[in-house]
mmCIF file of C-alpha atoms and ligand atoms in Angstrom:
data_model
loop_
_atom_site.group_PDB
_atom_site.id
_atom_site.type_symbol
_atom_site.label_atom_id
_atom_site.label_comp_id
_atom_site.label_asym_id
_atom_site.label_seq_id
_atom_site.Cartn_x
_atom_site.Cartn_y
_atom_site.Cartn_z
ATOM 1 C CA MET Z 1 -0.048 0.135 0.194
ATOM 2 C CA THR Z 2 2.809 2.205 0.883
ATOM 3 C CA LYS Z 3 4.931 1.650 -2.096
ATOM 4 C CA SER Z 4 1.597 2.663 -4.506
ATOM 5 C CA LYS Z 5 1.081 5.434 -2.414
ATOM 6 C CA ASN Z 6 4.213 7.108 -3.358
ATOM 7 C CA LEU Z 7 4.288 5.956 -6.513
ATOM 8 C CA VAL Z 8 1.183 8.464 -6.983
ATOM 9 C CA ARG Z 9 2.653 11.377 -4.458
ATOM 10 C CA LEU Z 10 5.815 11.268 -6.912
ATOM 11 C CA PRO Z 11 4.115 12.359 -10.292
ATOM 12 C CA LEU Z 12 2.425 14.764 -8.655
ATOM 13 C CA ALA Z 13 5.224 16.896 -6.930
ATOM 14 C CA ALA Z 14 6.511 16.044 -11.001
ATOM 15 C CA ALA Z 15 4.069 18.434 -11.720
ATOM 16 C CA LEU Z 16 3.892 20.598 -8.561
ATOM 17 C CA ALA Z 17 7.589 21.403 -8.814
ATOM 18 C CA VAL Z 18 6.331 22.280 -13.691
ATOM 19 C CA ALA Z 19 3.843 24.828 -12.023
ATOM 20 C CA LEU Z 20 6.077 26.123 -10.023
ATOM 21 C CA THR Z 21 8.622 27.322 -12.678
ATOM 22 C CA CYS Z 22 6.553 28.346 -14.660
ATOM 23 C CA LEU Z 23 4.897 30.500 -12.349
ATOM 24 C CA PHE Z 24 8.622 31.985 -11.694
ATOM 25 C CA LEU Z 25 9.474 32.141 -15.175
ATOM 26 C CA PRO Z 26 9.029 35.924 -15.526
ATOM 27 C CA LEU Z 27 10.136 37.003 -12.971
ATOM 28 C CA ALA Z 28 13.247 34.961 -13.334
ATOM 29 C CA ALA Z 29 12.786 36.452 -17.125
ATOM 30 C CA HIS Z 30 12.986 39.957 -15.627
ATOM 31 C CA ALA Z 31 16.404 39.138 -13.554
ATOM 32 C CA GLN Z 32 17.390 37.999 -17.207
ATOM 33 C CA ASN Z 33 21.405 38.599 -17.346
ATOM 34 C CA ILE Z 34 23.446 38.643 -21.603
ATOM 35 C CA SER Z 35 27.063 37.359 -21.193
ATOM 36 C CA GLN Z 36 28.788 36.279 -24.432
ATOM 37 C CA THR Z 37 31.961 36.373 -25.522
ATOM 38 C CA ALA Z 38 33.167 36.271 -29.335
ATOM 39 C CA LYS Z 39 36.467 37.525 -30.593
ATOM 40 C CA ALA Z 40 38.318 40.904 -32.432
ATOM 41 C CA GLY Z 41 41.553 39.853 -33.856
ATOM 42 C CA LYS Z 42 44.018 38.992 -30.866
ATOM 43 C CA TYR Z 43 41.277 39.964 -28.581
ATOM 44 C CA SER Z 44 38.671 38.385 -26.204
ATOM 45 C CA ILE Z 45 35.057 39.873 -25.360
ATOM 46 C CA THR Z 46 32.893 39.316 -23.395
ATOM 47 C CA LEU Z 47 29.534 41.367 -23.391
ATOM 48 C CA LYS Z 48 26.928 41.687 -20.157
ATOM 49 C CA VAL Z 49 23.739 42.732 -20.040
ATOM 50 C CA LEU Z 50 22.983 43.309 -16.975
ATOM 51 C CA PRO Z 51 20.907 45.225 -14.096
ATOM 52 C CA ALA Z 52 21.505 49.401 -14.136
ATOM 53 C CA GLU Z 53 24.002 49.423 -11.900
ATOM 54 C CA SER Z 54 24.895 53.298 -9.612
ATOM 55 C CA PHE Z 55 28.815 54.905 -9.858
ATOM 56 C CA MET Z 56 27.586 56.880 -7.722
ATOM 57 C CA GLY Z 57 28.313 57.819 -3.526
ATOM 58 C CA THR Z 58 29.216 54.247 -0.624
ATOM 59 C CA ASP Z 59 27.253 51.810 -2.220
ATOM 60 C CA ALA Z 60 27.887 52.372 -5.799
ATOM 61 C CA ALA Z 61 28.758 48.855 -7.389
ATOM 62 C CA MET Z 62 30.539 50.998 -10.051
ATOM 63 C CA ALA Z 63 34.290 52.897 -9.880
ATOM 64 C CA TYR Z 64 33.795 54.840 -12.700
ATOM 65 C CA ASP Z 65 37.788 55.421 -14.534
ATOM 66 C CA GLY Z 66 37.137 57.888 -17.975
ATOM 67 C CA GLY Z 67 36.207 57.887 -21.030
ATOM 68 C CA ALA Z 68 32.184 58.927 -21.270
ATOM 69 C CA GLU Z 69 30.103 60.518 -18.375
ATOM 70 C CA PRO Z 70 27.879 57.377 -16.501
ATOM 71 C CA GLU Z 71 24.436 57.679 -17.273
ATOM 72 C CA ALA Z 72 23.217 58.220 -13.554
ATOM 73 C CA VAL Z 73 20.883 55.342 -12.571
ATOM 74 C CA ASP Z 74 18.277 57.752 -11.450
ATOM 75 C CA GLY Z 75 18.652 60.149 -15.094
ATOM 76 C CA PRO Z 76 16.301 60.652 -16.594
ATOM 77 C CA MET Z 77 17.277 57.890 -18.662
ATOM 78 C CA GLN Z 78 15.815 55.985 -16.983
ATOM 79 C CA PRO Z 79 18.198 52.745 -17.456
ATOM 80 C CA ASN Z 80 17.388 49.530 -17.242
ATOM 81 C CA HIS Z 81 19.941 47.401 -18.200
ATOM 82 C CA HIS Z 82 24.341 47.936 -17.888
ATOM 83 C CA MET Z 83 25.898 47.146 -21.074
ATOM 84 C CA VAL Z 84 29.451 46.415 -21.354
ATOM 85 C CA ALA Z 85 32.181 44.833 -22.070
ATOM 86 C CA PHE Z 86 34.631 42.569 -21.261
ATOM 87 C CA ILE Z 87 37.967 42.385 -23.041
ATOM 88 C CA SER Z 88 41.339 40.361 -22.768
ATOM 89 C CA ARG Z 89 44.173 39.172 -24.423
ATOM 90 C CA ASP Z 90 46.806 36.334 -24.443
ATOM 91 C CA GLY Z 91 44.158 35.966 -21.019
ATOM 92 C CA HIS Z 92 44.724 38.829 -19.374
ATOM 93 C CA PRO Z 93 42.316 41.935 -18.858
ATOM 94 C CA VAL Z 94 42.702 44.932 -21.058
ATOM 95 C CA GLU Z 95 42.555 47.973 -19.114
ATOM 96 C CA ARG Z 96 42.938 50.455 -21.183
ATOM 97 C CA ALA Z 97 41.977 50.419 -25.355
ATOM 98 C CA ASN Z 98 40.022 52.230 -28.071
ATOM 99 C CA VAL Z 99 36.551 50.438 -27.913
ATOM 100 C CA LYS Z 100 33.329 51.573 -29.231
ATOM 101 C CA ILE Z 101 30.108 49.906 -28.749
ATOM 102 C CA ARG Z 102 26.786 49.596 -30.975
ATOM 103 C CA TYR Z 103 23.534 48.422 -30.988
ATOM 104 C CA ARG Z 104 20.439 47.840 -32.657
ATOM 105 C CA LEU Z 105 16.740 46.463 -31.988
ATOM 106 C CA VAL Z 106 16.540 44.391 -35.006
ATOM 107 C CA SER Z 107 12.830 44.777 -35.193
ATOM 108 C CA ASN Z 108 13.553 48.531 -35.072
ATOM 109 C CA GLY Z 109 16.270 49.700 -37.691
ATOM 110 C CA GLY Z 110 19.127 52.089 -36.649
ATOM 111 C CA TRP Z 111 22.175 51.803 -35.038
ATOM 112 C CA LYS Z 112 22.787 53.315 -31.860
ATOM 113 C CA ASN Z 113 26.123 54.315 -30.224
ATOM 114 C CA LEU Z 114 26.503 53.556 -26.613
ATOM 115 C CA PRO Z 115 28.949 56.050 -25.221
ATOM 116 C CA VAL Z 116 31.294 53.920 -23.612
ATOM 117 C CA ALA Z 117 33.122 54.424 -19.926
ATOM 118 C CA ARG Z 118 35.389 53.336 -18.505
ATOM 119 C CA MET Z 119 35.203 51.354 -15.027
ATOM 120 C CA HIS Z 120 35.891 49.275 -12.550
ATOM 121 C CA VAL Z 121 34.426 47.615 -9.982
ATOM 122 C CA LYS Z 122 34.424 49.445 -7.219
ATOM 123 C CA GLY Z 123 36.920 47.594 -4.374
ATOM 124 C CA LYS Z 124 37.941 44.517 -6.937
ATOM 125 C CA GLY Z 125 41.141 46.606 -8.866
ATOM 126 C CA ALA Z 126 41.760 46.988 -12.225
ATOM 127 C CA ASP Z 127 41.746 43.218 -13.365
ATOM 128 C CA THR Z 128 38.388 44.240 -13.331
ATOM 129 C CA THR Z 129 38.610 46.868 -15.738
ATOM 130 C CA HIS Z 130 35.384 46.515 -18.704
ATOM 131 C CA PHE Z 131 33.812 49.620 -21.124
ATOM 132 C CA GLY Z 132 30.509 50.386 -21.611
ATOM 133 C CA ASN Z 133 27.332 52.317 -19.161
ATOM 134 C CA ASN Z 134 24.067 52.101 -18.394
ATOM 135 C CA VAL Z 135 20.887 52.432 -21.139
ATOM 136 C CA LYS Z 136 17.834 51.776 -21.930
ATOM 137 C CA LEU Z 137 16.840 48.670 -23.741
ATOM 138 C CA MET Z 138 13.586 47.949 -24.699
ATOM 139 C CA PRO Z 139 12.807 43.694 -24.790
ATOM 140 C CA GLY Z 140 13.630 42.095 -28.329
ATOM 141 C CA GLN Z 141 16.049 40.559 -30.123
ATOM 142 C CA TYR Z 142 19.351 43.064 -30.211
ATOM 143 C CA GLN Z 143 22.555 42.885 -32.148
ATOM 144 C CA VAL Z 144 25.272 44.534 -30.987
ATOM 145 C CA GLN Z 145 28.624 45.691 -32.290
ATOM 146 C CA VAL Z 146 32.238 45.723 -30.293
ATOM 147 C CA THR Z 147 35.317 47.853 -31.797
ATOM 148 C CA VAL Z 148 38.934 47.107 -29.976
ATOM 149 C CA ASN Z 149 40.987 48.847 -31.913
ATOM 150 C CA HIS Z 150 39.641 48.444 -35.195
ATOM 151 C CA LYS Z 151 38.926 44.772 -34.879
ATOM 152 C CA ARG Z 152 35.126 44.202 -34.514
ATOM 153 C CA ALA Z 153 32.966 42.054 -32.337
ATOM 154 C CA LYS Z 154 29.999 40.874 -33.819
ATOM 155 C CA PHE Z 155 27.026 40.023 -31.226
ATOM 156 C CA HIS Z 156 23.283 38.950 -31.484
ATOM 157 C CA PHE Z 157 20.741 37.781 -28.382
ATOM 158 C CA THR Z 158 16.821 38.709 -26.893
ATOM 159 C CA LEU Z 159 16.410 40.798 -23.863
ATOM 160 C CA GLN Z 160 12.356 39.807 -22.807
HETATM 161 CU CU1 CU W 201 30.267 48.552 -14.819
#
């Protein structure tokens, strides 16, 4: 008797797990992080699209090192993402380079330039140097091109 009860319970538990997963998927999609790596000449470029990060105040996650002005999290643009490129060469992080980032919402046609700031993760040192900015991105399919010292890498992802 006990055995047959267990046999019934297992599929129920599995069904419940699936139902719960479906319920929580929309929440997970909001916290979606993109991370893709591609080659550009001798550079290895990891493009990350994360939630918008703070550059200001004691709680800042980012330490600004130069380049374009950082887009404030609570600024007029109301950025919802942090689109950045981590660059390495021969396994070593690249701290200085001429970096250009442009992006395009595929359904919308036009390319936009991301004002590229140089930063590192606050308190983690220059090894965490990366390039990019906070930006407002609608859901959709994106193409991104990252150019490092005239070598270009291409990325393609879908934001939910
Ligand atoms: Cu950053």
